[in-house]
Amino acid sequence: MSLVKHGLSLLVASTLAVSSASAIAGKSDDTLTYASNSWPENISPYHNNLREGVILGHLAWDTLIYRDPNTGKYKPQLATKWEWKDPTHLVVNLRKDVKFQNGDPFSADDVAFTFNYALKPSSKVVTLQNISWIKHVKKLDQYTVEFVLNKPFPAAIEYLAGPLPIYPKKYFEKVGLKGFDKAPIGTGPYQIVKVISGQEVDMVKNTHYFKESPVGQPHIGKIKFVVIPDPDTRVAQLMTGQVDWIWRVPSDQADQLKQMSNLKVLSSETMRVGFLTMHNIGSSEATAPFRKLKVRQAVNYAINRKGMAESMVRGGSHPLSAPCFPSQFGCEQQDAVQYPYDPQKAKKLLAQAGYPNGFSTDIYAYRDRDYVEAVIGDLRKVGIKAKLHFMTYAALRNKERAGQVPISFQTWGSYSINDVSAIISVYFKGGADDEDKDKQVMKWLAQADTSVKPTQRKELYGKAIHKITQNAYWAPLFTYSSNYAFTSDLKFKAYPDELPRFWQSSWK
């Protein structure tokens, strides 16, 4: 039984003295220590798609354009202005007063290099969808570049304001990807000064960060990211002042942590969604259960989404029917086929599929073991006996891309991009993570991603969502909420895009 989860009051009593004495440790040496459970496979933002890597990416690097999280408006960041010459040519003017953290000047060479390098197959970018709309980037002069697109891409500015930071050409070419992982350099508000792979990243305030940045000047002098895999240990270390900020705190723990005067808890719905993937094609045998539509439909009927959202996730979580976050442009929820919780119907579908007594399978996951176990419990009730394999996200992604994962529990935060192309097109447009390769869906998504007519985009995305859900390629589950717990000495604001902006934080 978990000491923290089931007996938090006892731990509170035994650690009050310690936590009272050390609660100001972060403030006293101006170091914000934050903890999470996962390590990105590479510090380079283009070479990982784990949320922990996304956070580091926004701390240490800048993008050309900035989207204000409060207003949604786009503002110049490393760019000063941008203009469409036509639907496939975007001219971007750059700042002249920016330097990388190693002192190298920022220029058009760095912008052109970053994207042209990332577009090479040899670069092995993890989420190709983020840049595949770009044909190449051309340097026009020292502070002007031109993006040449393969086809019109209406979400281009949203992507340039999201997961596409700028790298230092001279330094990256010198150290290579492996060297960059160990000692990365950007232009962002914080500089990474130490990387202990799998354990810790140390950052210091970039004292030369350019004054005109819409990000604003960072307040806290040092930030440290540490990996603590066990959730109970993370909570205990927060309580004793060894770390200053944690997230993804289970709701029952969050309720109890609110009782502690030296801690603060915030709950916020995020853009992250949870879902089950089911291997439909590829290396699986023709007789494999999830190749059968009725089996996939049975899984959808078997899961109590509403119960999970309201009783487990909580904090504003909602059950999902569409494979996207509701606020994303193109997430046409009304077109999704509904699968209400109906275990009896699930059993009938399994029997019709040739499994009257159910079947056994392996299920894979990389986070939120308690949610996965709830899914396993629901599947067991209808006769599907699932054995859990828990591993790192990178390992799971590689196995899934190799066609070795029959069913998996996964999550996706869309890189905080408020456009449905950042999720549906990643998983259903024929890329490395598309386990279904539905040619009609792929065609609709290709048209939707490049159409300059918003109404046409919505119509095409709606058609894709209908067929994806009709064929039960996924079992969408719920939207995520996130419980943040942190020392009461810290000023911290949570945003729906699940990006903690530590550069905004300060000590009280």
PDB file of N, CA, C and O in Angstrom, residues 362-405:
ATOM      1  N   ASP A 362      -1.451  -8.474 -24.675  1.00  0.00           N
ATOM      2  CA  ASP A 362      -0.514  -7.601 -23.975  1.00  0.00           C
ATOM      3  C   ASP A 362      -0.972  -6.162 -24.192  1.00  0.00           C
ATOM      4  O   ASP A 362      -1.410  -5.797 -25.279  1.00  0.00           O
ATOM      5  N   ILE A 363      -0.854  -5.351 -23.155  1.00  0.00           N
ATOM      6  CA  ILE A 363      -1.137  -3.928 -23.277  1.00  0.00           C
ATOM      7  C   ILE A 363       0.093  -3.160 -22.810  1.00  0.00           C
ATOM      8  O   ILE A 363       0.747  -3.535 -21.841  1.00  0.00           O
ATOM      9  N   TYR A 364       0.421  -2.097 -23.529  1.00  0.00           N
ATOM     10  CA  TYR A 364       1.641  -1.341 -23.251  1.00  0.00           C
ATOM     11  C   TYR A 364       1.295   0.074 -22.810  1.00  0.00           C
ATOM     12  O   TYR A 364       0.300   0.656 -23.241  1.00  0.00           O
ATOM     13  N   ALA A 365       2.150   0.640 -21.957  1.00  0.00           N
ATOM     14  CA  ALA A 365       1.961   2.013 -21.494  1.00  0.00           C
ATOM     15  C   ALA A 365       3.297   2.559 -21.002  1.00  0.00           C
ATOM     16  O   ALA A 365       4.231   1.802 -20.731  1.00  0.00           O
ATOM     17  N   TYR A 366       3.360   3.886 -20.875  1.00  0.00           N
ATOM     18  CA  TYR A 366       4.589   4.512 -20.393  1.00  0.00           C
ATOM     19  C   TYR A 366       4.344   5.484 -19.239  1.00  0.00           C
ATOM     20  O   TYR A 366       5.281   6.015 -18.651  1.00  0.00           O
ATOM     21  N   ARG A 367       3.080   5.741 -18.898  1.00  0.00           N
ATOM     22  CA  ARG A 367       2.768   6.663 -17.807  1.00  0.00           C
ATOM     23  C   ARG A 367       1.384   6.353 -17.259  1.00  0.00           C
ATOM     24  O   ARG A 367       0.620   5.586 -17.846  1.00  0.00           O
ATOM     25  N   ASP A 368       1.087   6.935 -16.104  1.00  0.00           N
ATOM     26  CA  ASP A 368      -0.246   6.857 -15.487  1.00  0.00           C
ATOM     27  C   ASP A 368      -0.704   5.417 -15.290  1.00  0.00           C
ATOM     28  O   ASP A 368      -1.745   4.987 -15.785  1.00  0.00           O
ATOM     29  N   ARG A 369       0.082   4.687 -14.517  1.00  0.00           N
ATOM     30  CA  ARG A 369      -0.214   3.273 -14.284  1.00  0.00           C
ATOM     31  C   ARG A 369      -1.616   3.066 -13.712  1.00  0.00           C
ATOM     32  O   ARG A 369      -2.303   2.096 -14.065  1.00  0.00           O
ATOM     33  N   ASP A 370      -2.056   3.980 -12.839  1.00  0.00           N
ATOM     34  CA  ASP A 370      -3.374   3.789 -12.235  1.00  0.00           C
ATOM     35  C   ASP A 370      -4.487   3.900 -13.276  1.00  0.00           C
ATOM     36  O   ASP A 370      -5.486   3.168 -13.216  1.00  0.00           O
ATOM     37  N   TYR A 371      -4.321   4.780 -14.274  1.00  0.00           N
ATOM     38  CA  TYR A 371      -5.316   4.880 -15.334  1.00  0.00           C
ATOM     39  C   TYR A 371      -5.316   3.609 -16.192  1.00  0.00           C
ATOM     40  O   TYR A 371      -6.373   3.117 -16.590  1.00  0.00           O
ATOM     41  N   VAL A 372      -4.116   3.120 -16.485  1.00  0.00           N
ATOM     42  CA  VAL A 372      -4.006   1.907 -17.304  1.00  0.00           C
ATOM     43  C   VAL A 372      -4.644   0.730 -16.584  1.00  0.00           C
ATOM     44  O   VAL A 372      -5.338  -0.091 -17.198  1.00  0.00           O
ATOM     45  N   GLU A 373      -4.433   0.649 -15.293  1.00  0.00           N
ATOM     46  CA  GLU A 373      -5.007  -0.460 -14.527  1.00  0.00           C
ATOM     47  C   GLU A 373      -6.530  -0.378 -14.509  1.00  0.00           C
ATOM     48  O   GLU A 373      -7.217  -1.412 -14.513  1.00  0.00           O
ATOM     49  N   ALA A 374      -7.077   0.839 -14.529  1.00  0.00           N
ATOM     50  CA  ALA A 374      -8.538   0.986 -14.619  1.00  0.00           C
ATOM     51  C   ALA A 374      -9.036   0.483 -15.975  1.00  0.00           C
ATOM     52  O   ALA A 374     -10.080  -0.189 -16.059  1.00  0.00           O
ATOM     53  N   VAL A 375      -8.285   0.805 -17.037  1.00  0.00           N
ATOM     54  CA  VAL A 375      -8.628   0.306 -18.372  1.00  0.00           C
ATOM     55  C   VAL A 375      -8.572  -1.221 -18.386  1.00  0.00           C
ATOM     56  O   VAL A 375      -9.479  -1.889 -18.904  1.00  0.00           O
ATOM     57  N   ILE A 376      -7.525  -1.772 -17.803  1.00  0.00           N
ATOM     58  CA  ILE A 376      -7.372  -3.232 -17.758  1.00  0.00           C
ATOM     59  C   ILE A 376      -8.549  -3.860 -17.016  1.00  0.00           C
ATOM     60  O   ILE A 376      -9.075  -4.905 -17.417  1.00  0.00           O
ATOM     61  N   GLY A 377      -8.995  -3.195 -15.936  1.00  0.00           N
ATOM     62  CA  GLY A 377     -10.142  -3.704 -15.185  1.00  0.00           C
ATOM     63  C   GLY A 377     -11.412  -3.710 -16.016  1.00  0.00           C
ATOM     64  O   GLY A 377     -12.183  -4.687 -15.984  1.00  0.00           O
ATOM     65  N   ASP A 378     -11.634  -2.645 -16.780  1.00  0.00           N
ATOM     66  CA  ASP A 378     -12.817  -2.593 -17.644  1.00  0.00           C
ATOM     67  C   ASP A 378     -12.755  -3.654 -18.738  1.00  0.00           C
ATOM     68  O   ASP A 378     -13.779  -4.283 -19.072  1.00  0.00           O
ATOM     69  N   LEU A 379     -11.573  -3.858 -19.312  1.00  0.00           N
ATOM     70  CA  LEU A 379     -11.429  -4.883 -20.346  1.00  0.00           C
ATOM     71  C   LEU A 379     -11.662  -6.280 -19.776  1.00  0.00           C
ATOM     72  O   LEU A 379     -12.289  -7.135 -20.430  1.00  0.00           O
ATOM     73  N   ARG A 380     -11.190  -6.508 -18.567  1.00  0.00           N
ATOM     74  CA  ARG A 380     -11.361  -7.825 -17.943  1.00  0.00           C
ATOM     75  C   ARG A 380     -12.840  -8.144 -17.742  1.00  0.00           C
ATOM     76  O   ARG A 380     -13.269  -9.298 -17.866  1.00  0.00           O
ATOM     77  N   LYS A 381     -13.642  -7.120 -17.447  1.00  0.00           N
ATOM     78  CA  LYS A 381     -15.070  -7.341 -17.208  1.00  0.00           C
ATOM     79  C   LYS A 381     -15.799  -7.880 -18.434  1.00  0.00           C
ATOM     80  O   LYS A 381     -16.836  -8.527 -18.319  1.00  0.00           O
ATOM     81  N   VAL A 382     -15.250  -7.606 -19.631  1.00  0.00           N
ATOM     82  CA  VAL A 382     -15.904  -8.106 -20.843  1.00  0.00           C
ATOM     83  C   VAL A 382     -15.170  -9.322 -21.417  1.00  0.00           C
ATOM     84  O   VAL A 382     -15.537  -9.818 -22.487  1.00  0.00           O
ATOM     85  N   GLY A 383     -14.118  -9.777 -20.738  1.00  0.00           N
ATOM     86  CA  GLY A 383     -13.435 -11.000 -21.161  1.00  0.00           C
ATOM     87  C   GLY A 383     -12.068 -10.800 -21.798  1.00  0.00           C
ATOM     88  O   GLY A 383     -11.413 -11.780 -22.170  1.00  0.00           O
ATOM     89  N   ILE A 384     -11.618  -9.565 -21.925  1.00  0.00           N
ATOM     90  CA  ILE A 384     -10.287  -9.309 -22.500  1.00  0.00           C
ATOM     91  C   ILE A 384      -9.288  -9.214 -21.357  1.00  0.00           C
ATOM     92  O   ILE A 384      -9.341  -8.289 -20.537  1.00  0.00           O
ATOM     93  N   LYS A 385      -8.391 -10.195 -21.289  1.00  0.00           N
ATOM     94  CA  LYS A 385      -7.418 -10.261 -20.193  1.00  0.00           C
ATOM     95  C   LYS A 385      -6.101  -9.661 -20.699  1.00  0.00           C
ATOM     96  O   LYS A 385      -5.411 -10.265 -21.527  1.00  0.00           O
ATOM     97  N   ALA A 386      -5.775  -8.469 -20.203  1.00  0.00           N
ATOM     98  CA  ALA A 386      -4.627  -7.722 -20.711  1.00  0.00           C
ATOM     99  C   ALA A 386      -3.487  -7.730 -19.695  1.00  0.00           C
ATOM    100  O   ALA A 386      -3.683  -7.390 -18.522  1.00  0.00           O
ATOM    101  N   LYS A 387      -2.295  -8.083 -20.157  1.00  0.00           N
ATOM    102  CA  LYS A 387      -1.089  -8.089 -19.317  1.00  0.00           C
ATOM    103  C   LYS A 387      -0.312  -6.804 -19.588  1.00  0.00           C
ATOM    104  O   LYS A 387       0.030  -6.497 -20.722  1.00  0.00           O
ATOM    105  N   LEU A 388      -0.016  -6.051 -18.538  1.00  0.00           N
ATOM    106  CA  LEU A 388       0.619  -4.744 -18.683  1.00  0.00           C
ATOM    107  C   LEU A 388       2.132  -4.840 -18.857  1.00  0.00           C
ATOM    108  O   LEU A 388       2.820  -5.532 -18.110  1.00  0.00           O
ATOM    109  N   HIS A 389       2.630  -4.095 -19.859  1.00  0.00           N
ATOM    110  CA  HIS A 389       4.073  -3.905 -20.052  1.00  0.00           C
ATOM    111  C   HIS A 389       4.329  -2.405 -19.929  1.00  0.00           C
ATOM    112  O   HIS A 389       3.882  -1.618 -20.768  1.00  0.00           O
ATOM    113  N   PHE A 390       5.062  -2.004 -18.894  1.00  0.00           N
ATOM    114  CA  PHE A 390       5.314  -0.597 -18.609  1.00  0.00           C
ATOM    115  C   PHE A 390       6.749  -0.271 -18.991  1.00  0.00           C
ATOM    116  O   PHE A 390       7.681  -0.955 -18.572  1.00  0.00           O
ATOM    117  N   MET A 391       6.952   0.770 -19.794  1.00  0.00           N
ATOM    118  CA  MET A 391       8.297   1.081 -20.290  1.00  0.00           C
ATOM    119  C   MET A 391       8.419   2.568 -20.578  1.00  0.00           C
ATOM    120  O   MET A 391       7.456   3.322 -20.416  1.00  0.00           O
ATOM    121  N   THR A 392       9.591   3.010 -21.009  1.00  0.00           N
ATOM    122  CA  THR A 392       9.773   4.409 -21.374  1.00  0.00           C
ATOM    123  C   THR A 392       8.992   4.710 -22.644  1.00  0.00           C
ATOM    124  O   THR A 392       8.684   3.817 -23.441  1.00  0.00           O
ATOM    125  N   TYR A 393       8.706   5.997 -22.834  1.00  0.00           N
ATOM    126  CA  TYR A 393       7.947   6.371 -24.026  1.00  0.00           C
ATOM    127  C   TYR A 393       8.715   6.044 -25.304  1.00  0.00           C
ATOM    128  O   TYR A 393       8.134   5.536 -26.269  1.00  0.00           O
ATOM    129  N   ALA A 394      10.027   6.324 -25.318  1.00  0.00           N
ATOM    130  CA  ALA A 394      10.811   6.056 -26.522  1.00  0.00           C
ATOM    131  C   ALA A 394      10.785   4.579 -26.883  1.00  0.00           C
ATOM    132  O   ALA A 394      10.649   4.208 -28.056  1.00  0.00           O
ATOM    133  N   ALA A 395      10.893   3.719 -25.872  1.00  0.00           N
ATOM    134  CA  ALA A 395      10.866   2.275 -26.124  1.00  0.00           C
ATOM    135  C   ALA A 395       9.506   1.839 -26.649  1.00  0.00           C
ATOM    136  O   ALA A 395       9.405   1.033 -27.592  1.00  0.00           O
ATOM    137  N   LEU A 396       8.441   2.362 -26.056  1.00  0.00           N
ATOM    138  CA  LEU A 396       7.091   2.024 -26.512  1.00  0.00           C
ATOM    139  C   LEU A 396       6.869   2.508 -27.939  1.00  0.00           C
ATOM    140  O   LEU A 396       6.335   1.778 -28.777  1.00  0.00           O
ATOM    141  N   ARG A 397       7.280   3.747 -28.225  1.00  0.00           N
ATOM    142  CA  ARG A 397       7.086   4.288 -29.570  1.00  0.00           C
ATOM    143  C   ARG A 397       7.807   3.435 -30.611  1.00  0.00           C
ATOM    144  O   ARG A 397       7.264   3.142 -31.683  1.00  0.00           O
ATOM    145  N   ASN A 398       9.015   2.995 -30.296  1.00  0.00           N
ATOM    146  CA  ASN A 398       9.776   2.182 -31.252  1.00  0.00           C
ATOM    147  C   ASN A 398       9.109   0.834 -31.479  1.00  0.00           C
ATOM    148  O   ASN A 398       9.057   0.336 -32.615  1.00  0.00           O
ATOM    149  N   LYS A 399       8.604   0.207 -30.411  1.00  0.00           N
ATOM    150  CA  LYS A 399       7.917  -1.080 -30.555  1.00  0.00           C
ATOM    151  C   LYS A 399       6.635  -0.908 -31.352  1.00  0.00           C
ATOM    152  O   LYS A 399       6.289  -1.746 -32.191  1.00  0.00           O
ATOM    153  N   GLU A 400       5.930   0.196 -31.091  1.00  0.00           N
ATOM    154  CA  GLU A 400       4.667   0.426 -31.795  1.00  0.00           C
ATOM    155  C   GLU A 400       4.923   0.649 -33.285  1.00  0.00           C
ATOM    156  O   GLU A 400       4.202   0.127 -34.140  1.00  0.00           O
ATOM    157  N   ARG A 401       5.940   1.428 -33.600  1.00  0.00           N
ATOM    158  CA  ARG A 401       6.257   1.676 -35.001  1.00  0.00           C
ATOM    159  C   ARG A 401       6.725   0.408 -35.705  1.00  0.00           C
ATOM    160  O   ARG A 401       6.602   0.298 -36.926  1.00  0.00           O
ATOM    161  N   ALA A 402       7.242  -0.550 -34.932  1.00  0.00           N
ATOM    162  CA  ALA A 402       7.661  -1.828 -35.495  1.00  0.00           C
ATOM    163  C   ALA A 402       6.508  -2.824 -35.581  1.00  0.00           C
ATOM    164  O   ALA A 402       6.699  -3.967 -36.014  1.00  0.00           O
ATOM    165  N   GLY A 403       5.307  -2.413 -35.169  1.00  0.00           N
ATOM    166  CA  GLY A 403       4.141  -3.282 -35.259  1.00  0.00           C
ATOM    167  C   GLY A 403       4.100  -4.369 -34.208  1.00  0.00           C
ATOM    168  O   GLY A 403       3.490  -5.414 -34.412  1.00  0.00           O
ATOM    169  N   GLN A 404       4.707  -4.102 -33.038  1.00  0.00           N
ATOM    170  CA  GLN A 404       4.815  -5.133 -32.000  1.00  0.00           C
ATOM    171  C   GLN A 404       3.938  -4.850 -30.787  1.00  0.00           C
ATOM    172  O   GLN A 404       4.096  -5.480 -29.756  1.00  0.00           O
ATOM    173  N   VAL A 405       3.010  -3.909 -30.919  1.00  0.00           N
ATOM    174  CA  VAL A 405       2.165  -3.524 -29.787  1.00  0.00           C
ATOM    175  C   VAL A 405       0.699  -3.712 -30.175  1.00  0.00           C
ATOM    176  O   VAL A 405       0.161  -2.941 -30.968  1.00  0.00           O
TER     177      VAL A 405
END
